[in-house]
Amino acid sequence: MGMKLFEEMPERNVISCTTMINGLFQYGRVELAEHLFREMPTRDIAAWNAMIHGYFGNKRVEDAVKLFDKMPCRNVISWTSVISGLDQQGRSDEALVLFKQIVGYGVQGTPNTYSCAITACASTLALGLGAGIHGHVIKLNYVTDGYIAASMITFYAKCKQIENSCKIFNEKLHKNLAVWTALLTGYGLNLRHGDALKVFADMNEKGFIIVISTFCDRQVGVESSLVPEYSINDGISTDRKTVKAKLSEALCEVGEYRRNCKRRLIKNNPDFGMKTDWIAA
């Protein structure tokens, strides 16, 4: 329907074409997006950025990089898209090379730029560079940005610097779901399961929607059989039925590895969950 309306437009401009390119990429119509881009009479930076973003979204990494190299003019969004795209496709070292380039060129990054760079540092465990970026973020007064804070918390946690993660969390910043989840996962990565469960309880108290799969993830390393133990021993919830219901519902959403965790949970705690929930999972 969108394509039909676009073709019926009496007059198209760069905005309508760019919007259509974004839509085509979202549905995996890469060739059509490329054709439309080539046929555009004029292309602004937004159109080039849409192509780069779309290529990365469809895992066409080389095409994205080649197009970026051909850009007649780049802005901070162009650089950030490539840094983020490379990192998400497992090429974090290359993403950090680009980040160093924009710093050398004097390009002023946005909070999103620094968040992407910090995430790449976390992927490569580049503690020195990440700490340097943290210092720059403080100078720019970006540290109160929730998404930068979440990236920094995860970065330090992956580098086994969980105390630094806690310091960032305790700063005066907007603690959105990303920030809370970063600390929760960070504790799990550092095998501080009791602290993770306390964060879980605080999130629940504040009304955040929580998925218990965080505790059962291979990366975090918390077996689901430990969840009720920590919950009850630490006094997180005196309402056993509430804890059981939430764990049963959430654990049913996760995969094969989590199913193994569920089996251990039932075996170790025969009175814990409603077995019909586990069977349904």
mmCIF file of C-alpha atoms in Angstrom:
data_model
loop_
_atom_site.group_PDB
_atom_site.id
_atom_site.type_symbol
_atom_site.label_atom_id
_atom_site.label_comp_id
_atom_site.label_asym_id
_atom_site.label_seq_id
_atom_site.Cartn_x
_atom_site.Cartn_y
_atom_site.Cartn_z
ATOM 1 C CA MET A 1 0.000 0.000 0.000
ATOM 2 C CA GLY A 2 2.792 2.435 0.908
ATOM 3 C CA MET A 3 4.609 1.796 -2.365
ATOM 4 C CA LYS A 4 1.410 2.269 -4.339
ATOM 5 C CA LEU A 5 0.702 5.619 -2.699
ATOM 6 C CA PHE A 6 4.291 6.682 -3.281
ATOM 7 C CA GLU A 7 4.078 5.825 -6.995
ATOM 8 C CA GLU A 8 0.847 7.816 -7.278
ATOM 9 C CA MET A 9 2.376 10.973 -5.780
ATOM 10 C CA PRO A 10 2.188 13.801 -8.322
ATOM 11 C CA GLU A 11 5.442 15.234 -7.059
ATOM 12 C CA ARG A 12 8.143 13.601 -4.952
ATOM 13 C CA ASN A 13 10.846 15.300 -2.954
ATOM 14 C CA VAL A 14 13.887 14.184 -0.999
ATOM 15 C CA ILE A 15 11.833 13.781 2.194
ATOM 16 C CA SER A 16 9.237 11.479 0.645
ATOM 17 C CA CYS A 17 11.951 9.434 -1.082
ATOM 18 C CA THR A 18 13.967 9.062 2.113
ATOM 19 C CA THR A 19 10.851 8.012 4.002
ATOM 20 C CA MET A 20 10.161 5.389 1.353
ATOM 21 C CA ILE A 21 13.746 4.125 1.492
ATOM 22 C CA ASN A 22 13.436 3.643 5.246
ATOM 23 C CA GLY A 23 10.186 1.745 4.778
ATOM 24 C CA LEU A 24 11.612 -0.525 2.075
ATOM 25 C CA PHE A 25 14.589 -1.440 4.250
ATOM 26 C CA GLN A 26 12.298 -2.264 7.158
ATOM 27 C CA TYR A 27 10.642 -4.895 4.976
ATOM 28 C CA GLY A 28 13.915 -6.204 3.571
ATOM 29 C CA ARG A 29 13.337 -4.741 0.090
ATOM 30 C CA VAL A 30 16.982 -3.798 -0.301
ATOM 31 C CA GLU A 31 17.101 -3.811 -4.119
ATOM 32 C CA LEU A 32 14.081 -1.516 -4.378
ATOM 33 C CA ALA A 33 15.607 0.863 -1.836
ATOM 34 C CA GLU A 34 18.852 0.928 -3.828
ATOM 35 C CA HIS A 35 16.957 1.606 -7.064
ATOM 36 C CA LEU A 36 15.015 4.466 -5.496
ATOM 37 C CA PHE A 37 18.210 5.947 -4.050
ATOM 38 C CA ARG A 38 19.930 5.838 -7.462
ATOM 39 C CA GLU A 39 16.920 7.466 -9.139
ATOM 40 C CA MET A 40 16.693 10.377 -6.697
ATOM 41 C CA PRO A 41 17.441 13.639 -8.551
ATOM 42 C CA THR A 42 18.989 15.124 -5.428
ATOM 43 C CA ARG A 43 20.262 13.360 -2.313
ATOM 44 C CA ASP A 44 20.802 15.069 0.985
ATOM 45 C CA ILE A 45 22.732 13.670 3.951
ATOM 46 C CA ALA A 46 19.539 12.216 5.411
ATOM 47 C CA ALA A 47 19.068 10.041 2.316
ATOM 48 C CA TRP A 48 22.649 8.756 2.496
ATOM 49 C CA ASN A 49 22.243 8.068 6.208
ATOM 50 C CA ALA A 50 19.001 6.187 5.567
ATOM 51 C CA MET A 51 20.808 3.919 3.106
ATOM 52 C CA ILE A 52 23.668 3.245 5.518
ATOM 53 C CA HIS A 53 21.298 2.534 8.396
ATOM 54 C CA GLY A 54 19.190 0.283 6.163
ATOM 55 C CA TYR A 55 22.197 -1.691 4.942
ATOM 56 C CA PHE A 56 23.303 -2.397 8.499
ATOM 57 C CA GLY A 57 19.759 -3.325 9.482
ATOM 58 C CA ASN A 58 19.764 -5.926 6.715
ATOM 59 C CA LYS A 59 23.288 -7.153 7.565
ATOM 60 C CA ARG A 60 24.782 -5.722 4.373
ATOM 61 C CA VAL A 61 27.825 -4.464 6.252
ATOM 62 C CA GLU A 62 30.218 -4.133 3.320
ATOM 63 C CA ASP A 63 27.645 -2.194 1.306
ATOM 64 C CA ALA A 64 27.136 0.170 4.246
ATOM 65 C CA VAL A 65 30.865 0.782 4.659
ATOM 66 C CA LYS A 66 31.388 1.314 0.923
ATOM 67 C CA LEU A 67 28.542 3.819 0.767
ATOM 68 C CA PHE A 68 29.895 5.621 3.818
ATOM 69 C CA ASP A 69 33.285 5.927 2.109
ATOM 70 C CA LYS A 70 31.591 7.445 -0.966
ATOM 71 C CA MET A 71 29.602 10.066 0.958
ATOM 72 C CA PRO A 72 30.367 13.550 -0.370
ATOM 73 C CA CYS A 73 29.544 15.016 3.046
ATOM 74 C CA ARG A 74 29.083 13.386 6.438
ATOM 75 C CA ASN A 75 27.525 14.516 9.687
ATOM 76 C CA VAL A 76 27.641 13.092 13.197
ATOM 77 C CA ILE A 77 24.639 10.859 12.427
ATOM 78 C CA SER A 78 26.571 9.265 9.556
ATOM 79 C CA TRP A 79 29.525 8.476 11.811
ATOM 80 C CA THR A 80 27.334 7.234 14.648
ATOM 81 C CA SER A 81 25.348 4.936 12.343
ATOM 82 C CA VAL A 82 28.522 3.242 11.113
ATOM 83 C CA ILE A 83 30.045 2.959 14.600
ATOM 84 C CA SER A 84 26.847 1.423 15.923
ATOM 85 C CA GLY A 85 26.345 -0.817 12.879
ATOM 86 C CA LEU A 86 29.871 -2.218 12.953
ATOM 87 C CA ASP A 87 29.644 -2.942 16.663
ATOM 88 C CA GLN A 88 26.286 -4.685 16.316
ATOM 89 C CA GLN A 89 27.695 -6.860 13.540
ATOM 90 C CA GLY A 90 30.604 -8.013 15.696
ATOM 91 C CA ARG A 91 33.202 -5.642 14.217
ATOM 92 C CA SER A 92 33.726 -3.606 17.357
ATOM 93 C CA ASP A 93 37.445 -3.008 16.759
ATOM 94 C CA GLU A 94 36.622 -1.273 13.465
ATOM 95 C CA ALA A 95 33.894 0.726 15.196
ATOM 96 C CA LEU A 96 36.440 2.049 17.689
ATOM 97 C CA VAL A 97 38.862 2.966 14.894
ATOM 98 C CA LEU A 98 36.112 5.137 13.397
ATOM 99 C CA PHE A 99 35.347 6.680 16.773
ATOM 100 C CA LYS A 100 39.004 7.664 17.173
ATOM 101 C CA GLN A 101 38.841 9.206 13.703
ATOM 102 C CA ILE A 102 35.927 11.484 14.504
ATOM 103 C CA VAL A 103 37.643 12.568 17.724
ATOM 104 C CA GLY A 104 40.748 13.371 15.661
ATOM 105 C CA TYR A 105 38.663 15.313 13.145
ATOM 106 C CA GLY A 106 37.105 17.354 15.934
ATOM 107 C CA VAL A 107 33.561 16.157 15.219
ATOM 108 C CA GLN A 108 31.348 16.820 18.253
ATOM 109 C CA GLY A 109 29.620 13.559 19.118
ATOM 110 C CA THR A 110 26.082 13.298 20.445
ATOM 111 C CA PRO A 111 25.160 11.284 23.544
ATOM 112 C CA ASN A 112 24.220 8.455 21.184
ATOM 113 C CA THR A 113 27.683 8.566 19.586
ATOM 114 C CA TYR A 114 29.387 8.121 22.945
ATOM 115 C CA SER A 115 26.917 5.463 24.011
ATOM 116 C CA CYS A 116 27.731 3.448 20.869
ATOM 117 C CA ALA A 117 31.480 3.900 21.393
ATOM 118 C CA ILE A 118 31.247 2.778 25.019
ATOM 119 C CA THR A 119 29.249 -0.282 23.943
ATOM 120 C CA ALA A 120 32.014 -1.139 21.468
ATOM 121 C CA CYS A 121 34.563 -0.768 24.287
ATOM 122 C CA ALA A 122 32.510 -3.195 26.360
ATOM 123 C CA SER A 123 32.466 -5.690 23.488
ATOM 124 C CA THR A 124 36.270 -5.563 23.179
ATOM 125 C CA LEU A 125 36.980 -5.112 26.913
ATOM 126 C CA ALA A 126 38.919 -1.949 26.038
ATOM 127 C CA LEU A 127 39.115 -0.661 29.611
ATOM 128 C CA GLY A 128 41.639 2.127 28.964
ATOM 129 C CA LEU A 129 39.786 3.623 26.006
ATOM 130 C CA GLY A 130 36.417 3.250 27.701
ATOM 131 C CA ALA A 131 37.652 5.003 30.834
ATOM 132 C CA GLY A 132 38.972 7.805 28.632
ATOM 133 C CA ILE A 133 35.588 8.145 26.937
ATOM 134 C CA HIS A 134 33.978 8.212 30.389
ATOM 135 C CA GLY A 135 36.154 11.198 31.309
ATOM 136 C CA HIS A 136 35.189 12.978 28.107
ATOM 137 C CA VAL A 137 31.508 12.253 28.773
ATOM 138 C CA ILE A 138 31.828 13.874 32.203
ATOM 139 C CA LYS A 139 33.376 17.012 30.677
ATOM 140 C CA LEU A 140 30.497 17.246 28.203
ATOM 141 C CA ASN A 141 27.969 16.742 31.022
ATOM 142 C CA TYR A 142 26.497 13.751 29.187
ATOM 143 C CA VAL A 143 26.871 11.416 32.153
ATOM 144 C CA THR A 144 23.319 12.168 33.340
ATOM 145 C CA ASP A 145 21.931 10.785 30.073
ATOM 146 C CA GLY A 146 20.232 7.505 30.966
ATOM 147 C CA TYR A 147 21.399 5.570 27.915
ATOM 148 C CA ILE A 148 25.025 6.686 28.258
ATOM 149 C CA ALA A 149 24.868 5.745 31.937
ATOM 150 C CA ALA A 150 23.468 2.312 31.048
ATOM 151 C CA SER A 151 26.271 1.789 28.527
ATOM 152 C CA MET A 152 28.894 2.826 31.084
ATOM 153 C CA ILE A 153 27.446 0.522 33.750
ATOM 154 C CA THR A 154 27.540 -2.417 31.342
ATOM 155 C CA PHE A 155 31.036 -1.506 30.157
ATOM 156 C CA TYR A 156 32.546 -1.484 33.635
ATOM 157 C CA ALA A 157 30.651 -4.625 34.612
ATOM 158 C CA LYS A 158 32.020 -6.538 31.622
ATOM 159 C CA CYS A 159 35.519 -5.309 32.510
ATOM 160 C CA LYS A 160 34.990 -6.667 36.054
ATOM 161 C CA GLN A 161 34.875 -3.155 37.509
ATOM 162 C CA ILE A 162 31.435 -3.525 39.090
ATOM 163 C CA GLU A 163 32.168 -0.948 41.808
ATOM 164 C CA ASN A 164 32.547 1.687 39.092
ATOM 165 C CA SER A 165 29.207 0.525 37.697
ATOM 166 C CA CYS A 166 27.641 1.117 41.103
ATOM 167 C CA LYS A 167 29.169 4.603 41.339
ATOM 168 C CA ILE A 168 27.622 5.574 38.014
ATOM 169 C CA PHE A 169 24.255 4.140 39.035
ATOM 170 C CA ASN A 170 24.323 6.189 42.240
ATOM 171 C CA GLU A 171 24.963 9.450 40.351
ATOM 172 C CA LYS A 172 22.124 11.919 39.968
ATOM 173 C CA LEU A 173 20.684 10.733 36.681
ATOM 174 C CA HIS A 174 17.403 9.665 35.132
ATOM 175 C CA LYS A 175 17.222 5.977 36.062
ATOM 176 C CA ASN A 176 15.187 4.522 33.222
ATOM 177 C CA LEU A 177 14.641 0.831 32.548
ATOM 178 C CA ALA A 178 17.922 0.608 30.612
ATOM 179 C CA VAL A 179 19.908 1.867 33.619
ATOM 180 C CA TRP A 180 18.261 -0.526 36.050
ATOM 181 C CA THR A 181 18.644 -3.465 33.680
ATOM 182 C CA ALA A 182 22.322 -2.636 33.119
ATOM 183 C CA LEU A 183 23.029 -2.788 36.859
ATOM 184 C CA LEU A 184 20.954 -5.950 37.214
ATOM 185 C CA THR A 185 22.858 -7.671 34.421
ATOM 186 C CA GLY A 186 26.167 -6.268 35.662
ATOM 187 C CA TYR A 187 25.745 -7.892 39.041
ATOM 188 C CA GLY A 188 24.934 -11.173 37.331
ATOM 189 C CA LEU A 189 28.022 -10.944 35.103
ATOM 190 C CA ASN A 190 30.119 -10.514 38.237
ATOM 191 C CA LEU A 191 28.368 -13.405 40.019
ATOM 192 C CA ARG A 192 26.872 -11.135 42.661
ATOM 193 C CA HIS A 193 23.529 -12.875 42.479
ATOM 194 C CA GLY A 194 22.219 -11.650 45.808
ATOM 195 C CA ASP A 195 22.775 -8.035 44.770
ATOM 196 C CA ALA A 196 21.121 -8.772 41.416
ATOM 197 C CA LEU A 197 18.016 -10.067 43.172
ATOM 198 C CA LYS A 198 17.875 -6.963 45.354
ATOM 199 C CA VAL A 199 17.942 -4.802 42.217
ATOM 200 C CA PHE A 200 15.226 -7.045 40.796
ATOM 201 C CA ALA A 201 13.105 -6.407 43.885
ATOM 202 C CA ASP A 202 13.672 -2.630 43.678
ATOM 203 C CA MET A 203 12.662 -2.638 40.010
ATOM 204 C CA ASN A 204 9.530 -4.581 40.830
ATOM 205 C CA GLU A 205 8.698 -2.140 43.601
ATOM 206 C CA LYS A 206 9.102 0.810 41.234
ATOM 207 C CA GLY A 207 6.745 -0.760 38.708
ATOM 208 C CA PHE A 208 9.201 -1.735 35.973
ATOM 209 C CA ILE A 209 8.233 -4.634 33.741
ATOM 210 C CA ILE A 210 10.853 -7.296 34.426
ATOM 211 C CA VAL A 211 11.688 -10.412 32.431
ATOM 212 C CA ILE A 212 13.206 -13.082 34.641
ATOM 213 C CA SER A 213 15.123 -14.531 31.679
ATOM 214 C CA THR A 214 17.892 -12.087 32.636
ATOM 215 C CA PHE A 215 18.718 -14.380 35.525
ATOM 216 C CA CYS A 216 18.710 -17.521 33.418
ATOM 217 C CA ASP A 217 20.813 -16.194 30.559
ATOM 218 C CA ARG A 218 24.097 -17.972 29.819
ATOM 219 C CA GLN A 219 25.905 -14.641 29.834
ATOM 220 C CA VAL A 220 24.653 -13.644 33.259
ATOM 221 C CA GLY A 221 25.127 -17.131 34.641
ATOM 222 C CA VAL A 222 22.401 -17.208 37.298
ATOM 223 C CA GLU A 223 20.574 -20.507 37.362
ATOM 224 C CA SER A 224 16.863 -20.237 37.863
ATOM 225 C CA SER A 225 17.112 -22.666 40.782
ATOM 226 C CA LEU A 226 18.930 -19.903 42.662
ATOM 227 C CA VAL A 227 16.223 -17.294 42.116
ATOM 228 C CA PRO A 228 13.729 -18.522 44.729
ATOM 229 C CA GLU A 229 16.573 -19.247 47.150
ATOM 230 C CA TYR A 230 17.898 -15.676 47.019
ATOM 231 C CA SER A 231 14.409 -14.206 46.919
ATOM 232 C CA ILE A 232 13.256 -15.936 50.076
ATOM 233 C CA ASN A 233 16.540 -16.021 52.036
ATOM 234 C CA ASP A 234 17.151 -12.305 51.468
ATOM 235 C CA GLY A 235 13.593 -11.427 52.429
ATOM 236 C CA ILE A 236 12.884 -9.843 49.059
ATOM 237 C CA SER A 237 9.347 -11.136 49.039
ATOM 238 C CA THR A 238 7.329 -12.560 51.893
ATOM 239 C CA ASP A 239 4.535 -13.350 49.476
ATOM 240 C CA ARG A 240 5.663 -16.740 48.170
ATOM 241 C CA LYS A 241 2.676 -17.048 45.831
ATOM 242 C CA THR A 242 3.513 -13.746 44.132
ATOM 243 C CA VAL A 243 7.117 -14.777 43.596
ATOM 244 C CA LYS A 244 6.025 -18.175 42.269
ATOM 245 C CA ALA A 245 3.508 -16.689 39.858
ATOM 246 C CA LYS A 246 5.950 -14.127 38.434
ATOM 247 C CA LEU A 247 8.733 -16.644 38.011
ATOM 248 C CA SER A 248 6.430 -19.194 36.402
ATOM 249 C CA GLU A 249 5.023 -16.697 33.920
ATOM 250 C CA ALA A 250 8.346 -15.164 32.963
ATOM 251 C CA LEU A 251 10.413 -18.314 32.795
ATOM 252 C CA CYS A 252 7.944 -19.783 30.325
ATOM 253 C CA GLU A 253 9.089 -17.177 27.787
ATOM 254 C CA VAL A 254 12.678 -18.341 27.419
ATOM 255 C CA GLY A 255 14.509 -21.009 25.375
ATOM 256 C CA GLU A 256 15.995 -24.480 25.630
ATOM 257 C CA TYR A 257 18.773 -23.565 28.031
ATOM 258 C CA ARG A 258 16.219 -21.925 30.273
ATOM 259 C CA ARG A 259 14.055 -25.035 30.085
ATOM 260 C CA ASN A 260 16.916 -26.965 31.619
ATOM 261 C CA CYS A 261 17.016 -24.353 34.347
ATOM 262 C CA LYS A 262 13.302 -24.816 34.899
ATOM 263 C CA ARG A 263 13.732 -28.570 35.299
ATOM 264 C CA ARG A 264 16.341 -27.979 37.989
ATOM 265 C CA LEU A 265 14.034 -25.435 39.610
ATOM 266 C CA ILE A 266 11.219 -28.007 39.848
ATOM 267 C CA LYS A 267 13.593 -30.729 41.020
ATOM 268 C CA ASN A 268 15.191 -28.595 43.714
ATOM 269 C CA ASN A 269 11.951 -26.895 44.763
ATOM 270 C CA PRO A 270 9.111 -29.393 44.283
ATOM 271 C CA ASP A 271 6.592 -27.089 45.955
ATOM 272 C CA PHE A 272 7.649 -23.999 44.040
ATOM 273 C CA GLY A 273 5.901 -23.414 40.734
ATOM 274 C CA MET A 274 2.644 -24.530 39.249
ATOM 275 C CA LYS A 275 3.730 -27.541 37.227
ATOM 276 C CA THR A 276 1.142 -26.873 34.551
ATOM 277 C CA ASP A 277 3.028 -23.671 33.768
ATOM 278 C CA TRP A 278 6.280 -25.591 33.315
ATOM 279 C CA ILE A 279 4.591 -28.194 31.102
ATOM 280 C CA ALA A 280 3.153 -25.395 28.932
ATOM 281 C CA ALA A 281 6.655 -24.011 28.536
#
